[in-house]
Amino acid sequence: MIEKKGQEEMVGFVVIMLLVAVVFVIFLGFYLRKENVDQNTESGEISQFLDAMMEYTTECSLNGGYTYENVANLARECDEGSQCSNGKNACDTLKETSKEIIDSTWNFGDQSPTKGYNFAIDFNTTSASDIRLIENCDLSGAYRGGSKIYQRFKFELKVCI
Amino acid sequence: MKMQQMAFMLIGLVLFFSMVGIVYFTIMIGGLRKEATKLQEEEAREISKKMSSSPEFAFTSKSDCSNCIDLEKALMIADLLKTSQDYEKFWNLDYLMIERVYPEGENVECTRFNFPDCNKITIIASERVVSESPAFVALARWDPESENYKYELGKVHTSARKVE
Amino acid sequence: MNKKGYEFSFAWIFAVLIGAFVIFLAIYAVFRIIDLERTKIDTTRGKQIGVLLTPVETNLEDSKLVSILVPRAQKTRLFNDCVLPTGSGGENPFGTQKISTRVKSGIGEEWQTFSGAESSFHNKYLFARGDIEAEEEFFVLSKPFMYPFKVADIVIMWPDGKGYCFVEMGADVSELKAELKDRLRITEKNIAIVDGIENCNQDSLKVCFGTQHSDCDILVQATQEKVTYLDSNIEVFTPDSSDVNNKYPMLLAAIFSEPDKYNCQSARIGARAASLAKVYVSKSNYLTATSDCNSAPLLPSSLNNYLDSAEAIGNSYDLAQLKDEAEDLKAKNAPLNCKLF
């Protein structure tokens, strides 16, 4: 009878190696599948943007150019129906300034990661009508948003992606 | 004969486990570098957000703005860094730049001579920027024309130190 | 002859020896890998805690009180070290805050002999005992230190395991008592505020305000702006912050810290104050030259005096000596149309 003990041992060894390799690959699979959860700073970014935007010094002065109102205070003046020293309505100035700031800051376009925006200032009163700016963003698709409350006014920006 | 077989088997075993060990340590060290880089980036992101509270940049001349950066102070720090390396490693950042986003202004680096007709102040320069973490801030500066403070929209750009 | 034995051949002996050696190697490798993983966890935890200290910093707030949670069943020890600044132009002009941690493990030794790799920060000022251990959370209180401009955020840290007992907080610290008790609700964070030392827990660290008792561990003299560690009889100085509504960041820092670390951090704060003074000198000169924003001809010289004194700060006593210059600057800055700070 031909002795095949060496071959048997090698087969046994190969089986063990295969088992270990399979267990290793399974372990590797679990390890690599650990989801990389990206920190959701996106809505935080928009909230930060709104925070900074509200401090912006506008062209609207209520005292003949001695001081100029920032966006947040201009919202209050708009609610009160104030008129700027240059003859323009506070609400119109607020709307124009908001549009300029948003258009300049975010690069919107079909080829860009940000396609358009939906901006709103809710006054929650009957004295001033809410301000709405919508550019290429109907909110039916994906978007990220943020909001800021100033006194009783709510500034909200949604950016379509 | 048996000894020979056993010897071959042992050599094969040792080689196999060495290869397993090499693969494992390579993956582990790669994971460690990724973890360290992730922590550095997280730190840079937090620093971006908190830059306006750092005494070197905080606008404290008026007490009504928590998210404002004092542009004149930023300009002075950038200037100081040209002659002294004190602040170079202070924030543990590879790159730190303050950019005016609105109104845009001239696309040039700010100096004492062209300020405010410029739109960026590079405090820590880097030849190669790795994974920038920007944050929006309000930029405050003294406006000689209106004799008051003017607030504009800006961004703080930071990048973590690369992990070697 | 009927031999009923088993021949223990050389091959068998060899196989057993080699097998034992391989098993020993495997077990040794496993323990080494475990140690490496534990060091990795310790290092990561230390860096994470350091990163978490950034959002704790204040903007316009008087204080911020947060908890840093420790994962369940992973008791954590935090080691806090301070390196003195070398002065402007030196290798380490702002000094260094070093943080490292050890995490308790159920495998092998409870605590590693060495901590994970240290995380270093130049812009953080952590006031805590050198070695603090938390079961579930670290409490972090952050307060801005104004001298007279904001110099740094004082970050105070203590663990859930360590209790503190504030005894007889009198009229001189009534605002501090109100802030701690009512606004920050610090009594929920392992700190008792009591009227008599007999009401303190035996194990807690007893902090006596004004009046020394035999059981006191720390004596606070708020009006003299100093704190004495009674076990070592070391006195440190706790200058009031220039914000009259928030005077006591350094006083609280001294309570939760140790004398050598407190003095080291005071020196680091002095170095930061000196650097900031340089920035304000430049800003003042720039604004005076380019606009009508005249930050008073006197202001730059007051700033230079302040700068010279701040650069020489080596401990809390020196920091306290800067108070007069700080008050002088504050008084000169206040009436300006375009304030420097």
Short mmCIF file of N, CA, C and O in Angstrom, two decimals, chain B residues 2-3 6 10 13 24-25 28 31-32 35 39-40 42-43 46-47 50 52-56 58 60-61 63-67 70 72-73 75-77 80 84-87 89-92 111-112 115-116 142 144 147 149, chain C residues 10-11 14-15 18 33 36-37 40 44 47-48 51 54-60 64 88-90 93-94 120-123 125 150-153 272 275-276 278-280 282-283 286-287 290-293 337-341:
data_model
loop_
_atom_site.label_atom_id
_atom_site.label_comp_id
_atom_site.label_asym_id
_atom_site.label_seq_id
_atom_site.Cartn_x
_atom_site.Cartn_y
_atom_site.Cartn_z
N LYS B 2 9.52 11.96 7.86
CA LYS B 2 8.47 12.66 8.61
C LYS B 2 8.97 14.02 9.07
O LYS B 2 8.24 15.01 9.05
N MET B 3 10.22 14.05 9.52
CA MET B 3 10.81 15.30 9.99
C MET B 3 10.84 16.31 8.87
O MET B 3 10.54 17.48 9.07
N MET B 6 7.40 17.58 8.31
CA MET B 6 7.01 18.48 9.39
C MET B 6 7.73 19.83 9.22
O MET B 6 7.13 20.88 9.41
N LEU B 10 5.97 23.39 8.86
CA LEU B 10 6.22 24.50 9.78
C LEU B 10 6.65 25.75 9.03
O LEU B 10 6.19 26.86 9.33
N LEU B 13 3.64 27.20 7.47
CA LEU B 13 2.79 27.82 8.50
C LEU B 13 3.33 29.20 8.88
O LEU B 13 2.58 30.18 8.95
N TYR B 24 -2.53 42.50 8.20
CA TYR B 24 -3.27 43.06 9.35
C TYR B 24 -2.66 44.38 9.81
O TYR B 24 -3.36 45.37 10.01
N PHE B 25 -1.33 44.40 9.96
CA PHE B 25 -0.69 45.62 10.44
C PHE B 25 -0.79 46.75 9.43
O PHE B 25 -0.94 47.92 9.79
N MET B 28 -4.23 48.08 9.85
CA MET B 28 -4.36 48.76 11.13
C MET B 28 -3.69 50.13 11.10
O MET B 28 -4.26 51.12 11.56
N GLY B 31 -5.66 52.48 9.04
CA GLY B 31 -6.83 52.92 9.79
C GLY B 31 -6.46 53.95 10.82
O GLY B 31 -7.19 54.93 11.04
N LEU B 32 -5.30 53.79 11.42
CA LEU B 32 -4.86 54.73 12.45
C LEU B 32 -4.58 56.10 11.85
O LEU B 32 -4.95 57.14 12.40
N GLU B 35 -7.85 57.72 11.04
CA GLU B 35 -8.48 58.20 12.29
C GLU B 35 -7.82 59.49 12.74
O GLU B 35 -8.49 60.45 13.14
N LEU B 39 -9.54 63.21 12.99
CA LEU B 39 -9.56 64.03 14.20
C LEU B 39 -8.97 65.41 13.93
O LEU B 39 -9.45 66.41 14.45
N GLN B 40 -7.90 65.45 13.14
CA GLN B 40 -7.29 66.74 12.81
C GLN B 40 -8.27 67.60 12.03
O GLN B 40 -8.39 68.81 12.27
N GLU B 42 -11.53 67.38 12.07
CA GLU B 42 -12.61 67.77 12.98
C GLU B 42 -12.16 68.96 13.80
O GLU B 42 -12.91 69.92 14.01
N GLU B 43 -10.89 68.91 14.25
CA GLU B 43 -10.34 70.01 15.03
C GLU B 43 -10.34 71.28 14.19
O GLU B 43 -10.74 72.35 14.66
N GLU B 46 -13.84 72.70 13.84
CA GLU B 46 -14.27 73.36 15.08
C GLU B 46 -13.55 74.70 15.23
O GLU B 46 -14.16 75.69 15.66
N ILE B 47 -12.27 74.74 14.87
CA ILE B 47 -11.52 75.99 14.96
C ILE B 47 -12.10 77.02 14.00
O ILE B 47 -12.26 78.19 14.36
N LYS B 50 -15.10 78.45 15.54
CA LYS B 50 -14.85 79.19 16.76
C LYS B 50 -13.84 80.31 16.59
O LYS B 50 -13.46 80.94 17.57
N SER B 52 -14.11 83.23 15.58
CA SER B 52 -14.60 84.54 16.01
C SER B 52 -14.59 84.68 17.53
O SER B 52 -14.80 85.78 18.04
N SER B 53 -14.36 83.60 18.25
CA SER B 53 -14.29 83.72 19.70
C SER B 53 -12.84 83.75 20.17
O SER B 53 -12.57 84.00 21.35
N SER B 54 -11.90 83.52 19.26
CA SER B 54 -10.48 83.58 19.63
C SER B 54 -10.12 85.04 19.88
O SER B 54 -10.43 85.90 19.05
N PRO B 55 -9.47 85.37 21.01
CA PRO B 55 -9.16 86.77 21.33
C PRO B 55 -8.39 87.49 20.22
O PRO B 55 -8.52 88.70 20.07
N GLU B 56 -7.62 86.73 19.42
CA GLU B 56 -6.85 87.37 18.36
C GLU B 56 -7.74 87.90 17.24
O GLU B 56 -7.32 88.79 16.49
N ALA B 58 -11.50 88.04 17.70
CA ALA B 58 -12.83 88.44 18.19
C ALA B 58 -13.02 89.95 18.08
O ALA B 58 -12.13 90.73 18.43
N THR B 60 -14.54 92.92 19.64
CA THR B 60 -15.08 93.24 20.96
C THR B 60 -15.31 94.73 21.14
O THR B 60 -15.70 95.18 22.21
N SER B 61 -15.05 95.52 20.09
CA SER B 61 -15.22 96.97 20.21
C SER B 61 -16.68 97.34 20.42
O SER B 61 -16.99 98.38 20.97
N SER B 63 -20.44 95.32 21.62
CA SER B 63 -20.76 94.04 22.26
C SER B 63 -21.94 93.30 21.66
O SER B 63 -22.52 92.46 22.30
N ASP B 64 -22.30 93.64 20.42
CA ASP B 64 -23.54 93.04 19.93
C ASP B 64 -23.34 91.96 18.87
O ASP B 64 -24.30 91.54 18.25
N CYS B 65 -22.12 91.53 18.64
CA CYS B 65 -21.91 90.55 17.57
C CYS B 65 -21.04 89.41 18.03
O CYS B 65 -19.85 89.59 18.29
N SER B 66 -21.63 88.21 18.15
CA SER B 66 -20.88 87.07 18.67
C SER B 66 -20.12 86.34 17.57
O SER B 66 -19.21 85.57 17.84
N ASN B 67 -20.52 86.58 16.32
CA ASN B 67 -19.92 85.83 15.22
C ASN B 67 -19.10 86.76 14.32
O ASN B 67 -18.99 86.54 13.13
N ASP B 70 -12.70 90.73 13.83
CA ASP B 70 -12.13 92.07 13.72
C ASP B 70 -11.09 92.03 12.61
O ASP B 70 -10.00 91.46 12.78
N GLU B 72 -9.24 94.36 11.27
CA GLU B 72 -7.98 95.07 11.52
C GLU B 72 -7.03 94.21 12.34
O GLU B 72 -5.83 94.13 12.07
N LYS B 73 -7.58 93.51 13.33
CA LYS B 73 -6.72 92.63 14.16
C LYS B 73 -6.16 91.50 13.30
O LYS B 73 -4.99 91.14 13.42
N LEU B 75 -5.55 91.56 10.19
CA LEU B 75 -4.50 92.13 9.33
C LEU B 75 -3.19 92.30 10.11
O LEU B 75 -2.10 92.00 9.62
N MET B 76 -3.32 92.73 11.37
CA MET B 76 -2.12 92.92 12.21
C MET B 76 -1.44 91.59 12.51
O MET B 76 -0.21 91.49 12.55
N ILE B 77 -2.25 90.55 12.72
CA ILE B 77 -1.67 89.23 13.02
C ILE B 77 -0.92 88.72 11.78
O ILE B 77 0.18 88.17 11.89
N LEU B 80 2.25 90.51 11.68
CA LEU B 80 3.15 90.05 12.74
C LEU B 80 3.84 88.76 12.34
O LEU B 80 5.03 88.56 12.62
N SER B 84 7.62 87.53 12.87
CA SER B 84 7.79 86.66 14.04
C SER B 84 7.02 85.37 13.84
O SER B 84 5.93 85.39 13.29
N GLN B 85 7.60 84.27 14.29
CA GLN B 85 6.95 82.96 14.07
C GLN B 85 6.07 82.55 15.24
O GLN B 85 5.60 81.42 15.30
N ASP B 86 5.83 83.47 16.16
CA ASP B 86 5.11 83.11 17.39
C ASP B 86 3.78 82.40 17.15
O ASP B 86 3.48 81.41 17.78
N TYR B 87 2.98 82.93 16.20
CA TYR B 87 1.64 82.37 16.00
C TYR B 87 1.60 81.22 15.00
O TYR B 87 0.54 80.68 14.73
N LYS B 89 2.45 78.04 14.98
CA LYS B 89 1.90 76.73 15.38
C LYS B 89 0.78 76.87 16.41
O LYS B 89 0.32 75.90 16.97
N PHE B 90 0.35 78.09 16.61
CA PHE B 90 -0.57 78.34 17.72
C PHE B 90 -1.90 77.61 17.60
O PHE B 90 -2.41 77.05 18.56
N TRP B 91 -2.49 77.63 16.39
CA TRP B 91 -3.80 77.01 16.23
C TRP B 91 -3.71 75.57 15.71
O TRP B 91 -4.72 74.95 15.45
N ASN B 92 -2.51 75.06 15.53
CA ASN B 92 -2.31 73.69 15.04
C ASN B 92 -2.96 73.51 13.66
O ASN B 92 -3.63 72.52 13.39
N THR B 111 -3.03 94.10 2.54
CA THR B 111 -1.85 94.61 3.26
C THR B 111 -2.28 95.90 3.94
O THR B 111 -3.39 96.39 3.71
N ARG B 112 -1.42 96.49 4.74
CA ARG B 112 -1.75 97.76 5.41
C ARG B 112 -2.05 98.85 4.39
O ARG B 112 -2.74 99.81 4.68
N PHE B 115 -5.67 97.93 2.24
CA PHE B 115 -6.87 97.62 3.00
C PHE B 115 -7.80 98.84 3.02
O PHE B 115 -7.32 99.95 3.24
N PRO B 116 -9.13 98.75 2.82
CA PRO B 116 -9.93 97.53 2.63
C PRO B 116 -10.22 97.16 1.17
O PRO B 116 -11.14 96.41 0.91
N TRP B 142 -13.46 99.28 10.93
CA TRP B 142 -13.78 100.68 11.09
C TRP B 142 -13.87 101.32 9.71
O TRP B 142 -12.97 101.17 8.90
N PRO B 144 -13.84 104.74 7.87
CA PRO B 144 -13.56 106.16 8.11
C PRO B 144 -14.62 107.08 7.49
O PRO B 144 -14.92 108.13 8.03
N GLU B 147 -17.60 106.85 9.71
CA GLU B 147 -17.14 106.96 11.11
C GLU B 147 -17.90 106.02 12.02
O GLU B 147 -18.37 106.38 13.10
N TYR B 149 -18.58 101.40 12.54
CA TYR B 149 -18.14 100.06 12.15
C TYR B 149 -19.00 99.56 10.99
O TYR B 149 -20.20 99.79 10.95
N PHE C 10 11.03 10.71 18.71
CA PHE C 10 11.62 12.06 18.62
C PHE C 10 10.71 13.00 17.84
O PHE C 10 10.57 14.18 18.17
N ALA C 11 10.07 12.46 16.82
CA ALA C 11 9.17 13.29 16.00
C ALA C 11 8.06 13.88 16.86
O ALA C 11 7.71 15.06 16.74
N PHE C 14 9.46 16.55 19.15
CA PHE C 14 9.72 17.73 18.32
C PHE C 14 8.41 18.47 18.02
O PHE C 14 8.31 19.69 18.13
N ALA C 15 7.41 17.71 17.65
CA ALA C 15 6.11 18.32 17.31
C ALA C 15 5.52 19.03 18.52
O ALA C 15 5.00 20.16 18.40
N ILE C 18 7.56 22.26 19.21
CA ILE C 18 7.26 23.30 18.22
C ILE C 18 5.86 23.85 18.42
O ILE C 18 5.60 25.05 18.36
N ILE C 33 -0.82 42.89 20.58
CA ILE C 33 -1.80 43.59 19.75
C ILE C 33 -2.83 44.29 20.64
O ILE C 33 -3.25 45.41 20.39
N LEU C 36 -1.38 47.40 21.92
CA LEU C 36 -1.33 48.41 20.85
C LEU C 36 -2.70 49.04 20.64
O LEU C 36 -2.83 50.26 20.51
N GLU C 37 -3.71 48.20 20.62
CA GLU C 37 -5.08 48.70 20.45
C GLU C 37 -5.48 49.61 21.61
O GLU C 37 -6.12 50.64 21.43
N LYS C 40 -3.89 52.85 21.21
CA LYS C 40 -4.60 53.60 20.16
C LYS C 40 -5.87 54.22 20.73
O LYS C 40 -6.17 55.40 20.49
N THR C 44 -6.61 58.18 21.01
CA THR C 44 -7.78 58.74 20.33
C THR C 44 -8.67 59.46 21.33
O THR C 44 -9.16 60.57 21.07
N LYS C 47 -7.20 62.84 22.31
CA LYS C 47 -7.33 63.83 21.23
C LYS C 47 -8.78 64.28 21.09
O LYS C 47 -9.06 65.46 20.90
N GLN C 48 -9.72 63.33 21.22
CA GLN C 48 -11.15 63.67 21.11
C GLN C 48 -11.55 64.66 22.19
O GLN C 48 -12.28 65.62 21.95
N VAL C 51 -10.24 68.02 21.29
CA VAL C 51 -11.03 68.64 20.22
C VAL C 51 -12.36 69.15 20.78
O VAL C 51 -12.84 70.21 20.42
N THR C 54 -12.80 72.73 22.19
CA THR C 54 -12.90 73.91 21.33
C THR C 54 -14.31 74.51 21.32
O THR C 54 -14.47 75.70 21.57
N PRO C 55 -15.36 73.73 21.07
CA PRO C 55 -16.70 74.34 21.09
C PRO C 55 -17.13 74.82 22.47
O PRO C 55 -18.11 75.56 22.58
N VAL C 56 -16.42 74.43 23.51
CA VAL C 56 -16.78 74.88 24.86
C VAL C 56 -16.41 76.35 25.06
O VAL C 56 -16.95 77.03 25.92
N GLU C 57 -15.50 76.86 24.24
CA GLU C 57 -15.05 78.24 24.41
C GLU C 57 -16.20 79.22 24.25
O GLU C 57 -17.15 78.98 23.50
N THR C 58 -16.12 80.33 24.98
CA THR C 58 -17.23 81.30 25.01
C THR C 58 -17.11 82.31 23.87
O THR C 58 -16.03 82.59 23.39
N ASN C 59 -18.25 82.84 23.46
CA ASN C 59 -18.28 83.98 22.53
C ASN C 59 -18.57 85.23 23.36
O ASN C 59 -17.69 85.89 23.85
N LEU C 60 -19.85 85.53 23.53
CA LEU C 60 -20.22 86.66 24.38
C LEU C 60 -20.75 86.18 25.73
O LEU C 60 -21.09 86.97 26.60
N LYS C 64 -19.92 78.78 30.20
CA LYS C 64 -20.53 77.63 29.52
C LYS C 64 -20.22 76.40 30.35
O LYS C 64 -19.05 76.18 30.70
N SER C 88 8.48 85.33 23.78
CA SER C 88 8.35 85.67 22.37
C SER C 88 9.66 85.39 21.63
O SER C 88 10.74 85.70 22.13
N GLY C 89 9.54 84.78 20.47
CA GLY C 89 10.72 84.45 19.67
C GLY C 89 11.33 83.12 20.04
O GLY C 89 12.18 82.59 19.32
N GLY C 90 10.88 82.55 21.14
CA GLY C 90 11.43 81.26 21.57
C GLY C 90 10.76 80.09 20.85
O GLY C 90 9.89 80.28 20.01
N PRO C 93 6.53 79.90 22.42
CA PRO C 93 6.20 81.21 22.99
C PRO C 93 4.93 81.23 23.84
O PRO C 93 4.81 82.09 24.72
N PHE C 94 4.00 80.31 23.59
CA PHE C 94 2.76 80.33 24.35
C PHE C 94 2.66 79.18 25.35
O PHE C 94 1.62 78.99 25.97
N SER C 120 -1.16 67.83 22.22
CA SER C 120 -0.65 69.13 22.67
C SER C 120 -1.45 70.26 22.04
O SER C 120 -1.78 70.20 20.86
N PHE C 121 -1.71 71.28 22.84
CA PHE C 121 -2.44 72.46 22.36
C PHE C 121 -1.73 73.70 22.89
O PHE C 121 -1.32 73.73 24.05
N HIS C 122 -1.60 74.72 22.04
CA HIS C 122 -0.99 75.96 22.49
C HIS C 122 -2.04 76.99 22.85
O HIS C 122 -1.73 77.99 23.51
N ASN C 123 -3.29 76.77 22.39
CA ASN C 123 -4.31 77.80 22.59
C ASN C 123 -5.40 77.36 23.57
O ASN C 123 -6.50 77.90 23.54
N TYR C 125 -6.30 76.36 27.77
CA TYR C 125 -5.84 76.54 29.15
C TYR C 125 -6.76 75.73 30.05
O TYR C 125 -7.84 76.19 30.42
N LYS C 150 -10.22 90.42 26.24
CA LYS C 150 -10.32 88.97 26.42
C LYS C 150 -8.96 88.36 26.11
O LYS C 150 -8.43 88.53 25.00
N VAL C 151 -8.39 87.66 27.08
CA VAL C 151 -7.07 87.04 26.89
C VAL C 151 -7.24 85.57 26.52
O VAL C 151 -6.57 85.06 25.62
N ALA C 152 -8.11 84.89 27.23
CA ALA C 152 -8.26 83.45 26.97
C ALA C 152 -9.54 82.95 27.62
O ALA C 152 -10.12 83.62 28.48
N ASP C 153 -9.94 81.79 27.20
CA ASP C 153 -11.04 81.09 27.88
C ASP C 153 -10.43 80.17 28.93
O ASP C 153 -9.59 79.33 28.61
N ARG C 272 0.18 85.05 26.48
CA ARG C 272 -0.90 85.36 25.53
C ARG C 272 -1.28 86.83 25.62
O ARG C 272 -1.48 87.49 24.60
N SER C 275 1.25 88.93 23.78
CA SER C 275 1.07 88.85 22.32
C SER C 275 -0.11 89.69 21.86
O SER C 275 -0.04 90.38 20.84
N LEU C 276 -1.19 89.60 22.61
CA LEU C 276 -2.39 90.37 22.25
C LEU C 276 -2.11 91.86 22.36
O LEU C 276 -2.59 92.66 21.54
N LYS C 278 0.65 93.30 21.73
CA LYS C 278 1.38 93.68 20.51
C LYS C 278 0.40 93.91 19.36
O LYS C 278 0.54 94.85 18.57
N VAL C 279 -0.61 93.04 19.26
CA VAL C 279 -1.61 93.17 18.19
C VAL C 279 -2.35 94.50 18.36
O VAL C 279 -2.57 95.23 17.39
N TYR C 280 -2.71 94.84 19.61
CA TYR C 280 -3.45 96.08 19.85
C TYR C 280 -2.59 97.31 19.62
O TYR C 280 -3.09 98.34 19.13
N SER C 282 -0.25 97.50 17.34
CA SER C 282 -0.23 97.62 15.87
C SER C 282 -1.55 98.20 15.37
O SER C 282 -1.57 99.08 14.50
N LYS C 283 -2.65 97.69 15.92
CA LYS C 283 -3.98 98.15 15.48
C LYS C 283 -4.15 99.63 15.79
O LYS C 283 -4.65 100.40 14.96
N TYR C 286 -2.08 101.68 13.39
CA TYR C 286 -2.67 101.63 12.05
C TYR C 286 -3.89 102.52 11.94
O TYR C 286 -4.03 103.30 11.00
N LEU C 287 -4.79 102.41 12.92
CA LEU C 287 -6.03 103.19 12.86
C LEU C 287 -5.75 104.68 12.99
O LEU C 287 -6.37 105.51 12.32
N THR C 290 -4.42 105.88 9.57
CA THR C 290 -5.23 105.78 8.36
C THR C 290 -6.64 106.33 8.49
O THR C 290 -7.39 106.35 7.53
N SER C 291 -7.02 106.75 9.70
CA SER C 291 -8.39 107.25 9.82
C SER C 291 -8.47 108.25 10.96
O SER C 291 -7.48 108.52 11.65
N ASP C 292 -9.69 108.74 11.16
CA ASP C 292 -9.90 109.65 12.29
C ASP C 292 -10.10 108.88 13.57
O ASP C 292 -10.35 109.48 14.62
N CYS C 293 -10.00 107.57 13.49
CA CYS C 293 -10.15 106.75 14.68
C CYS C 293 -8.89 106.93 15.50
O CYS C 293 -7.91 106.21 15.34
N ASN C 337 -14.46 106.75 20.94
CA ASN C 337 -15.51 106.57 19.94
C ASN C 337 -15.30 105.23 19.20
O ASN C 337 -16.23 104.45 19.02
N CYS C 338 -14.07 105.01 18.76
CA CYS C 338 -13.77 103.71 18.16
C CYS C 338 -12.83 102.98 19.09
O CYS C 338 -11.63 103.21 19.11
N LYS C 339 -13.41 102.13 19.88
CA LYS C 339 -12.64 101.43 20.91
C LYS C 339 -11.63 100.47 20.28
O LYS C 339 -11.90 99.88 19.24
N LEU C 340 -10.54 100.32 20.97
CA LEU C 340 -9.52 99.39 20.50
C LEU C 340 -9.95 97.94 20.79
O LEU C 340 -9.70 97.03 20.02
N PHE C 341 -10.62 97.75 21.92
CA PHE C 341 -11.10 96.41 22.29
C PHE C 341 -12.41 96.49 23.06
O PHE C 341 -12.82 97.58 23.42
#
